[in-house]
Amino acid sequence: MSGAGESIFWLPAATAQGRGVDVLFLALLALSGIIFLVVLVLLVTFATRYRHGSNAPRGELPSLARREFEIGWTAATFFLFVFLFWWAGSSELAGYSPPQEAMEIHVTAKQWMFKTQHPSGPREIDALHVPVDTPVRLVMTSEDVIHSFWVPAFRLKRDIIPGRLTQIWFQADRTGSFHLFCAELCGTDHSEMTGTVTVMSQGDYAEWIRAQPQGDDLGEEGRKLFVSLGCAGCHAGSAAVKAPGLDGIWGREVPLANGSRVMVDERYVRDSILQPRREVAAGFEPIMPSFAGVVSEDELTRLVSYIRLAGTSNDIGGTASQ
Ligand code: HEC
Ligand SMILES: [Cu+2]
């Protein structure tokens, strides 16, 4: 909300990605400006030179290689546009591939607030605290309608869609607080759906996290749900029902009954819980009930975290007996 070089015309970018967007924007502006000027000058020149009654020559056009001229400018424009497409496309695509080590924050949007949760548990409403110079991956979903997560200073905007997980990532390189807006008209109080992203030094962030009320982390909350919703009754090693063990499946490819293979990630686990018939694991009966309408988005996030972490903590089999 404050920073060096700020003016009413220009909000300085607080991420490297953001500065890349700025360069692209300025380049497009300059290019359009140049083309506008060239067209304007030619228009005025010709309109004056060939105005009614002027004695400018009006005979045959000079035979100066007209075909080459046409081919030349058409090709030049074509390659210019291909280059612009590549430039904008690659900068946009970079926003889809977060670095492996990125810190993961869960965002759940609803009318009319953003709820965020840190990997170690702390939650915030309409606020997000993150450390500077650290890649942060946002895994987002909505409890009701489409919202959009927009931080102008990061040049970052992505829709948050009910029933789906969307991701973006950023790495802030300046500390400070920055506006967060919902950028998708989502109902009466859409304009009030705002918040603040606070970028802190690494030390301040560690201290901030320590000062938060200590709840369970996402994985632990997920473990409790896994037991209370009855998942463990089928999926635990000791269960009488024949269901696949979920321990360590995260990030692996599993075979499906239809012969294809699928990567176990957020999308797959989510769909397995909500639409178990869609992708049935090979060698198992499709007896898992759908939990659509039973588990909330928040609960899904926790279950997914639990299954992901179970690969490292190795405790899915043990939970049923507890
Ligand atoms: C009635 C027993 C039963 C219950 C209850 C149950 N599941 Fe399942 N689950 C299965 C069976 C059987 C399969 C394998 C067939 C299939 O993919 O539908 C499966 C598949 C899965 C898969 C895909 C695993 C793979 O290897 O492809 C996931 C993830 C999963 N369940 C998670 C859960 C979660 C989370 C819950 C609780 C919210 C749950 N299940 C509740 C029986 C159950
Ligand atoms: Cu909204």
Tab-separated table of C-alpha atoms and ligand atoms in Angstrom:
chain	number	residue	atom	x	y	z
A	1	MET	CA	0.000	0.000	0.000
A	2	SER	CA	3.047	2.171	0.222
A	3	GLY	CA	6.415	2.009	-1.408
A	4	ALA	CA	9.114	3.756	-3.317
A	5	GLY	CA	8.205	5.108	-6.708
A	6	GLU	CA	4.488	4.882	-6.169
A	7	SER	CA	2.328	7.341	-8.062
A	8	ILE	CA	-1.330	7.559	-8.933
A	9	PHE	CA	-0.408	6.123	-12.340
A	10	TRP	CA	1.894	3.332	-11.367
A	11	LEU	CA	1.856	0.803	-8.583
A	12	PRO	CA	5.379	-0.628	-8.368
A	13	ALA	CA	5.494	-4.418	-8.712
A	14	ALA	CA	6.589	-6.391	-5.664
A	15	THR	CA	7.529	-9.572	-7.520
A	16	ALA	CA	9.909	-10.403	-10.359
A	17	GLN	CA	6.967	-11.914	-12.272
A	18	GLY	CA	5.144	-8.612	-11.813
A	19	ARG	CA	8.028	-6.629	-13.260
A	20	GLY	CA	8.044	-9.008	-16.224
A	21	VAL	CA	4.379	-8.203	-16.789
A	22	ASP	CA	5.203	-4.496	-16.589
A	23	VAL	CA	7.911	-4.780	-19.245
A	24	LEU	CA	5.486	-6.632	-21.504
A	25	PHE	CA	2.801	-4.013	-20.895
A	26	LEU	CA	5.148	-1.112	-21.618
A	27	ALA	CA	6.515	-2.814	-24.737
A	28	LEU	CA	2.992	-3.312	-26.078
A	29	LEU	CA	2.124	0.271	-25.243
A	30	ALA	CA	5.238	1.595	-26.993
A	31	LEU	CA	4.660	-0.601	-30.022
A	32	SER	CA	1.027	0.445	-30.320
A	33	GLY	CA	2.092	4.064	-29.855
A	34	ILE	CA	4.671	3.856	-32.649
A	35	ILE	CA	2.214	2.216	-35.049
A	36	PHE	CA	-0.442	4.780	-34.154
A	37	LEU	CA	1.987	7.633	-34.899
A	38	VAL	CA	3.155	6.156	-38.214
A	39	VAL	CA	-0.440	5.664	-39.388
A	40	LEU	CA	-1.427	9.150	-38.220
A	41	VAL	CA	1.531	10.849	-39.956
A	42	LEU	CA	0.893	8.975	-43.227
A	43	LEU	CA	-2.806	9.808	-43.046
A	44	VAL	CA	-2.226	13.510	-42.537
A	45	THR	CA	0.580	13.633	-45.151
A	46	PHE	CA	-1.455	11.945	-47.872
A	47	ALA	CA	-4.622	13.847	-47.026
A	48	THR	CA	-2.734	17.119	-47.416
A	49	ARG	CA	-0.654	16.152	-50.418
A	50	TYR	CA	-3.508	14.700	-52.468
A	51	ARG	CA	-6.204	17.087	-51.309
A	52	HIS	CA	-8.697	18.234	-53.942
A	53	GLY	CA	-7.071	20.685	-56.332
A	54	SER	CA	-3.426	20.003	-55.371
A	55	ASN	CA	-1.094	19.439	-58.295
A	56	ALA	CA	0.587	16.319	-56.832
A	57	PRO	CA	1.270	13.648	-59.520
A	58	ARG	CA	-1.673	11.237	-59.885
A	59	GLY	CA	-0.465	8.976	-62.723
A	60	GLU	CA	0.710	5.346	-62.627
A	61	LEU	CA	2.244	4.305	-59.295
A	62	PRO	CA	6.016	3.880	-59.484
A	63	SER	CA	6.660	0.209	-60.289
A	64	LEU	CA	8.968	-0.042	-57.267
A	65	ALA	CA	8.664	-3.716	-56.374
A	66	ARG	CA	5.116	-3.511	-55.008
A	67	ARG	CA	4.769	-7.245	-54.539
A	68	GLU	CA	7.943	-7.495	-52.465
A	69	PHE	CA	6.747	-4.591	-50.408
A	70	GLU	CA	3.413	-6.314	-49.622
A	71	ILE	CA	5.085	-9.616	-48.765
A	72	GLY	CA	7.654	-7.809	-46.667
A	73	TRP	CA	5.312	-5.921	-44.400
A	74	THR	CA	2.879	-8.820	-44.051
A	75	ALA	CA	5.675	-11.179	-43.004
A	76	ALA	CA	7.157	-8.614	-40.623
A	77	THR	CA	3.789	-8.098	-38.915
A	78	PHE	CA	3.187	-11.818	-38.730
A	79	PHE	CA	6.495	-12.527	-37.036
A	80	LEU	CA	6.030	-9.606	-34.703
A	81	PHE	CA	2.704	-11.024	-33.533
A	82	VAL	CA	4.098	-14.541	-33.164
A	83	PHE	CA	6.865	-13.082	-31.034
A	84	LEU	CA	4.367	-11.163	-28.865
A	85	PHE	CA	2.269	-14.287	-28.472
A	86	TRP	CA	5.297	-16.283	-27.380
A	87	TRP	CA	6.420	-13.568	-24.980
A	88	ALA	CA	3.025	-13.118	-23.283
A	89	GLY	CA	2.283	-16.857	-23.355
A	90	SER	CA	5.536	-17.912	-21.744
A	91	SER	CA	5.238	-15.278	-19.046
A	92	GLU	CA	1.687	-16.430	-18.281
A	93	LEU	CA	2.645	-20.107	-18.317
A	94	ALA	CA	5.441	-19.504	-15.803
A	95	GLY	CA	2.680	-18.636	-13.322
A	96	TYR	CA	1.407	-22.211	-13.601
A	97	SER	CA	4.595	-24.005	-12.618
A	98	PRO	CA	5.586	-23.273	-9.042
A	99	PRO	CA	9.047	-24.309	-7.863
A	100	GLN	CA	9.094	-27.672	-6.083
A	101	GLU	CA	10.043	-26.196	-2.714
A	102	ALA	CA	7.286	-23.559	-2.703
A	103	MET	CA	5.464	-23.035	0.560
A	104	GLU	CA	1.856	-24.161	0.236
A	105	ILE	CA	-1.013	-22.008	1.447
A	106	HIS	CA	-4.626	-23.052	1.170
A	107	VAL	CA	-7.167	-20.435	0.211
A	108	THR	CA	-10.892	-21.014	0.519
A	109	ALA	CA	-13.092	-18.255	-0.814
A	110	LYS	CA	-16.742	-17.763	0.049
A	111	GLN	CA	-19.268	-14.960	-0.034
A	112	TRP	CA	-17.610	-12.667	1.011
A	113	MET	CA	-14.232	-13.476	2.413
A	114	PHE	CA	-10.920	-15.181	1.772
A	115	LYS	CA	-9.883	-17.789	4.321
A	116	THR	CA	-6.234	-18.763	4.247
A	117	GLN	CA	-4.371	-21.492	6.068
A	118	HIS	CA	-0.655	-21.981	6.586
A	119	PRO	CA	1.005	-25.385	6.290
A	120	SER	CA	1.616	-25.555	10.041
A	121	GLY	CA	-1.994	-24.762	10.903
A	122	PRO	CA	-2.547	-21.036	11.558
A	123	ARG	CA	-5.570	-19.583	9.761
A	124	GLU	CA	-6.422	-16.085	8.746
A	125	ILE	CA	-9.434	-14.317	7.329
A	126	ASP	CA	-9.025	-11.662	4.630
A	127	ALA	CA	-5.326	-11.643	5.417
A	128	LEU	CA	-2.246	-13.544	4.406
A	129	HIS	CA	1.194	-13.266	5.941
A	130	VAL	CA	4.098	-14.592	3.900
A	131	PRO	CA	7.889	-14.414	4.125
A	132	VAL	CA	9.823	-12.343	1.604
A	133	ASP	CA	11.971	-14.003	-1.111
A	134	THR	CA	10.149	-17.307	-0.669
A	135	PRO	CA	8.078	-18.951	-3.385
A	136	VAL	CA	4.492	-19.354	-2.184
A	137	ARG	CA	2.007	-21.631	-3.883
A	138	LEU	CA	-1.675	-20.938	-3.360
A	139	VAL	CA	-4.062	-23.852	-3.665
A	140	MET	CA	-7.486	-22.323	-3.963
A	141	THR	CA	-11.088	-23.368	-4.021
A	142	SER	CA	-14.482	-21.799	-3.413
A	143	GLU	CA	-17.367	-22.840	-1.174
A	144	ASP	CA	-20.026	-21.167	-3.263
A	145	VAL	CA	-19.587	-19.118	-6.450
A	146	ILE	CA	-16.667	-18.069	-8.615
A	147	HIS	CA	-14.306	-15.612	-6.967
A	148	SER	CA	-10.945	-14.359	-8.109
A	149	PHE	CA	-7.764	-13.810	-6.120
A	150	TRP	CA	-6.164	-10.556	-7.173
A	151	VAL	CA	-3.096	-8.818	-5.755
A	152	PRO	CA	-2.385	-5.868	-8.059
A	153	ALA	CA	1.111	-5.263	-6.688
A	154	PHE	CA	2.045	-8.850	-7.607
A	155	ARG	CA	0.310	-8.557	-11.014
A	156	LEU	CA	-1.375	-11.760	-9.925
A	157	LYS	CA	-4.952	-12.777	-10.609
A	158	ARG	CA	-6.629	-16.148	-10.847
A	159	ASP	CA	-10.201	-17.347	-10.600
A	160	ILE	CA	-11.262	-19.463	-7.653
A	161	ILE	CA	-13.817	-21.965	-8.851
A	162	PRO	CA	-16.220	-24.068	-6.778
A	163	GLY	CA	-15.591	-27.798	-7.108
A	164	ARG	CA	-12.126	-27.303	-8.492
A	165	LEU	CA	-8.640	-26.532	-7.243
A	166	THR	CA	-6.792	-23.718	-8.931
A	167	GLN	CA	-3.232	-22.751	-8.226
A	168	ILE	CA	-1.007	-19.774	-8.572
A	169	TRP	CA	2.328	-18.944	-7.105
A	170	PHE	CA	4.356	-15.855	-6.408
A	171	GLN	CA	7.560	-14.797	-4.768
A	172	ALA	CA	7.477	-11.344	-3.220
A	173	ASP	CA	10.803	-9.557	-3.098
A	174	ARG	CA	9.710	-6.519	-1.095
A	175	THR	CA	8.271	-6.377	2.397
A	176	GLY	CA	5.140	-4.381	3.074
A	177	SER	CA	1.388	-4.783	2.935
A	178	PHE	CA	-0.436	-5.118	-0.326
A	179	HIS	CA	-4.098	-4.975	-1.274
A	180	LEU	CA	-5.976	-8.171	-2.018
A	181	PHE	CA	-9.231	-7.999	-3.952
A	182	CYS	CA	-11.862	-10.356	-5.255
A	183	ALA	CA	-11.890	-9.693	-8.984
A	184	GLU	CA	-15.025	-11.585	-9.947
A	185	LEU	CA	-18.466	-10.131	-9.291
A	186	CYS	CA	-19.715	-12.591	-6.659
A	187	GLY	CA	-22.785	-11.030	-5.070
A	188	THR	CA	-24.009	-8.135	-2.952
A	189	ASP	CA	-20.852	-7.589	-0.952
A	190	HIS	CA	-18.369	-8.348	-3.706
A	191	SER	CA	-16.857	-4.884	-3.377
A	192	GLU	CA	-16.224	-5.531	0.318
A	193	MET	CA	-14.367	-8.750	-0.398
A	194	THR	CA	-10.905	-7.382	0.139
A	195	GLY	CA	-7.929	-8.175	2.299
A	196	THR	CA	-4.263	-7.612	2.871
A	197	VAL	CA	-1.206	-9.626	1.945
A	198	THR	CA	1.609	-8.829	4.346
A	199	VAL	CA	5.114	-9.672	3.211
A	200	MET	CA	7.469	-9.983	6.164
A	201	SER	CA	11.170	-10.637	6.567
A	202	GLN	CA	11.965	-14.314	7.135
A	203	GLY	CA	12.674	-13.700	10.826
A	204	ASP	CA	9.493	-11.703	11.394
A	205	TYR	CA	7.475	-14.388	9.676
A	206	ALA	CA	8.923	-17.148	11.855
A	207	GLU	CA	8.082	-15.072	14.904
A	208	TRP	CA	4.590	-14.353	13.601
A	209	ILE	CA	3.920	-18.046	13.041
A	210	ARG	CA	5.126	-18.838	16.546
A	211	ALA	CA	2.758	-16.246	18.015
A	212	GLN	CA	-0.314	-17.754	16.330
A	213	PRO	CA	-2.685	-19.911	18.358
A	214	GLN	CA	-1.432	-23.469	18.070
A	215	GLY	CA	-4.134	-25.561	16.460
A	216	ASP	CA	-3.659	-28.837	14.694
A	217	ASP	CA	-1.934	-28.639	11.385
A	218	LEU	CA	-3.828	-29.524	8.234
A	219	GLY	CA	-2.555	-33.086	8.143
A	220	GLU	CA	-3.512	-33.797	11.742
A	221	GLU	CA	-6.985	-32.347	11.240
A	222	GLY	CA	-7.254	-34.486	8.123
A	223	ARG	CA	-6.275	-37.581	10.092
A	224	LYS	CA	-9.105	-36.973	12.558
A	225	LEU	CA	-11.583	-36.553	9.695
A	226	PHE	CA	-10.278	-39.690	8.062
A	227	VAL	CA	-11.279	-41.597	11.173
A	228	SER	CA	-14.520	-39.746	11.974
A	229	LEU	CA	-15.869	-39.926	8.401
A	230	GLY	CA	-15.264	-43.647	8.290
A	231	CYS	CA	-12.542	-43.633	5.618
A	232	ALA	CA	-10.281	-45.545	7.950
A	233	GLY	CA	-12.955	-48.215	8.320
A	234	CYS	CA	-12.234	-49.292	4.734
A	235	HIS	CA	-8.767	-47.945	4.006
A	236	ALA	CA	-6.866	-48.925	7.145
A	237	GLY	CA	-4.609	-51.939	6.793
A	238	SER	CA	-6.650	-53.860	9.362
A	239	ALA	CA	-10.024	-53.189	7.680
A	240	ALA	CA	-12.113	-56.137	6.571
A	241	VAL	CA	-13.177	-54.339	3.374
A	242	LYS	CA	-10.913	-54.615	0.375
A	243	ALA	CA	-9.834	-51.042	-0.314
A	244	PRO	CA	-6.477	-49.732	-1.530
A	245	GLY	CA	-3.972	-48.596	1.086
A	246	LEU	CA	-3.376	-44.898	0.756
A	247	ASP	CA	-0.026	-44.831	2.459
A	248	GLY	CA	2.647	-43.443	0.205
A	249	ILE	CA	0.480	-43.224	-2.908
A	250	TRP	CA	0.952	-39.465	-3.216
A	251	GLY	CA	2.967	-38.502	-6.272
A	252	ARG	CA	2.908	-42.055	-7.645
A	253	GLU	CA	1.098	-43.386	-10.665
A	254	VAL	CA	-1.655	-45.869	-9.904
A	255	PRO	CA	-3.365	-48.229	-12.361
A	256	LEU	CA	-7.082	-47.793	-12.947
A	257	ALA	CA	-9.681	-50.451	-13.729
A	258	ASN	CA	-10.030	-49.089	-17.270
A	259	GLY	CA	-6.382	-49.860	-17.972
A	260	SER	CA	-5.043	-46.322	-17.824
A	261	ARG	CA	-2.720	-44.923	-15.189
A	262	VAL	CA	-3.155	-41.750	-13.234
A	263	MET	CA	-0.909	-39.588	-11.090
A	264	VAL	CA	-2.039	-39.274	-7.483
A	265	ASP	CA	-2.224	-35.566	-6.849
A	266	GLU	CA	-4.713	-33.091	-5.391
A	267	ARG	CA	-7.027	-33.451	-8.348
A	268	TYR	CA	-7.119	-37.251	-8.215
A	269	VAL	CA	-7.631	-37.543	-4.457
A	270	ARG	CA	-10.350	-34.922	-4.548
A	271	ASP	CA	-12.176	-36.655	-7.368
A	272	SER	CA	-11.754	-40.032	-5.657
A	273	ILE	CA	-13.593	-38.655	-2.636
A	274	LEU	CA	-16.312	-36.778	-4.518
A	275	GLN	CA	-16.815	-39.030	-7.553
A	276	PRO	CA	-15.348	-42.426	-6.647
A	277	ARG	CA	-16.954	-44.137	-9.650
A	278	ARG	CA	-15.180	-41.974	-12.141
A	279	GLU	CA	-11.740	-43.450	-11.756
A	280	VAL	CA	-11.827	-46.815	-10.056
A	281	ALA	CA	-8.520	-48.216	-8.834
A	282	ALA	CA	-7.542	-51.433	-10.646
A	283	GLY	CA	-8.314	-54.621	-8.746
A	284	PHE	CA	-10.978	-53.124	-6.461
A	285	GLU	CA	-14.750	-53.102	-6.452
A	286	PRO	CA	-16.344	-49.660	-6.898
A	287	ILE	CA	-17.920	-49.746	-3.436
A	288	MET	CA	-16.616	-46.462	-2.089
A	289	PRO	CA	-19.516	-44.083	-1.423
A	290	SER	CA	-19.359	-40.546	-2.779
A	291	PHE	CA	-18.727	-37.889	-0.180
A	292	ALA	CA	-20.043	-35.077	-2.370
A	293	GLY	CA	-22.259	-32.877	-0.214
A	294	VAL	CA	-20.971	-34.636	2.902
A	295	VAL	CA	-17.555	-33.033	3.220
A	296	SER	CA	-17.031	-29.285	2.921
A	297	GLU	CA	-14.237	-27.693	0.907
A	298	ASP	CA	-12.305	-27.089	4.124
A	299	GLU	CA	-12.603	-30.737	5.065
A	300	LEU	CA	-11.541	-31.858	1.612
A	301	THR	CA	-8.425	-29.732	1.894
A	302	ARG	CA	-7.597	-31.441	5.181
A	303	LEU	CA	-8.213	-34.939	3.871
A	304	VAL	CA	-6.036	-34.246	0.852
A	305	SER	CA	-3.257	-32.900	3.089
A	306	TYR	CA	-3.487	-35.970	5.283
A	307	ILE	CA	-3.191	-38.372	2.362
A	308	ARG	CA	-0.272	-36.412	0.977
A	309	LEU	CA	1.574	-36.371	4.295
A	310	ALA	CA	0.780	-39.991	5.028
A	311	GLY	CA	3.440	-40.862	2.502
A	312	THR	CA	6.050	-39.405	4.795
A	313	SER	CA	4.657	-40.089	8.255
A	314	ASN	CA	3.612	-43.633	7.427
A	315	ASP	CA	0.642	-43.806	9.726
A	316	ILE	CA	-2.498	-44.455	7.694
A	317	GLY	CA	-2.655	-48.104	8.651
A	318	GLY	CA	-2.259	-47.250	12.309
A	319	THR	CA	-5.041	-44.725	12.582
A	320	ALA	CA	-7.948	-47.143	12.469
A	321	SER	CA	-6.956	-48.912	15.640
A	322	GLN	CA	-6.618	-45.691	17.609
B	1	HEC	C1	-16.954	-48.498	1.955
B	1	HEC	C2	-15.527	-48.457	1.992
B	1	HEC	C3	-14.839	-47.139	1.702
B	1	HEC	C4	-14.969	-45.937	2.382
B	1	HEC	C5	-15.886	-45.628	3.554
B	1	HEC	C6	-14.037	-45.024	1.773
B	1	HEC	N1	-13.391	-45.638	0.725
B	1	HEC	FE1	-11.990	-44.790	-0.463
B	1	HEC	N2	-11.975	-46.438	-1.640
B	1	HEC	C7	-12.644	-47.613	-1.365
B	1	HEC	C8	-12.407	-48.570	-2.444
B	1	HEC	C9	-12.956	-49.991	-2.535
B	1	HEC	C10	-11.556	-47.916	-3.367
B	1	HEC	C11	-10.998	-48.495	-4.688
B	1	HEC	C12	-12.029	-48.416	-5.773
B	1	HEC	C13	-12.214	-47.019	-6.263
B	1	HEC	O1	-11.226	-46.384	-6.693
B	1	HEC	O2	-13.356	-46.519	-6.206
B	1	HEC	C14	-11.292	-46.585	-2.832
B	1	HEC	C15	-10.476	-45.616	-3.425
B	1	HEC	C16	-10.058	-44.466	-2.785
B	1	HEC	C17	-9.012	-43.613	-3.307
B	1	HEC	C18	-8.197	-43.850	-4.564
B	1	HEC	C19	-7.031	-44.734	-4.173
B	1	HEC	C20	-6.214	-45.330	-5.278
B	1	HEC	O3	-5.267	-46.084	-4.967
B	1	HEC	O4	-6.491	-45.058	-6.443
B	1	HEC	C21	-8.877	-42.587	-2.397
B	1	HEC	C22	-7.891	-41.425	-2.475
B	1	HEC	C23	-9.847	-42.821	-1.359
B	1	HEC	N3	-10.540	-43.945	-1.617
B	1	HEC	C24	-10.018	-41.976	-0.250
B	1	HEC	C25	-11.048	-42.123	0.670
B	1	HEC	C26	-11.381	-41.149	1.683
B	1	HEC	C27	-10.616	-39.863	1.962
B	1	HEC	C28	-12.463	-41.621	2.340
B	1	HEC	C29	-13.234	-40.948	3.477
B	1	HEC	C30	-13.756	-39.625	3.195
B	1	HEC	C31	-12.800	-42.908	1.762
B	1	HEC	N4	-11.932	-43.186	0.747
B	1	HEC	C32	-13.845	-43.712	2.194
B	1	HEC	C33	-13.445	-47.872	-0.269
B	1	HEC	C34	-13.845	-46.918	0.656
B	2	CU	CU	-15.747	-12.805	-4.473
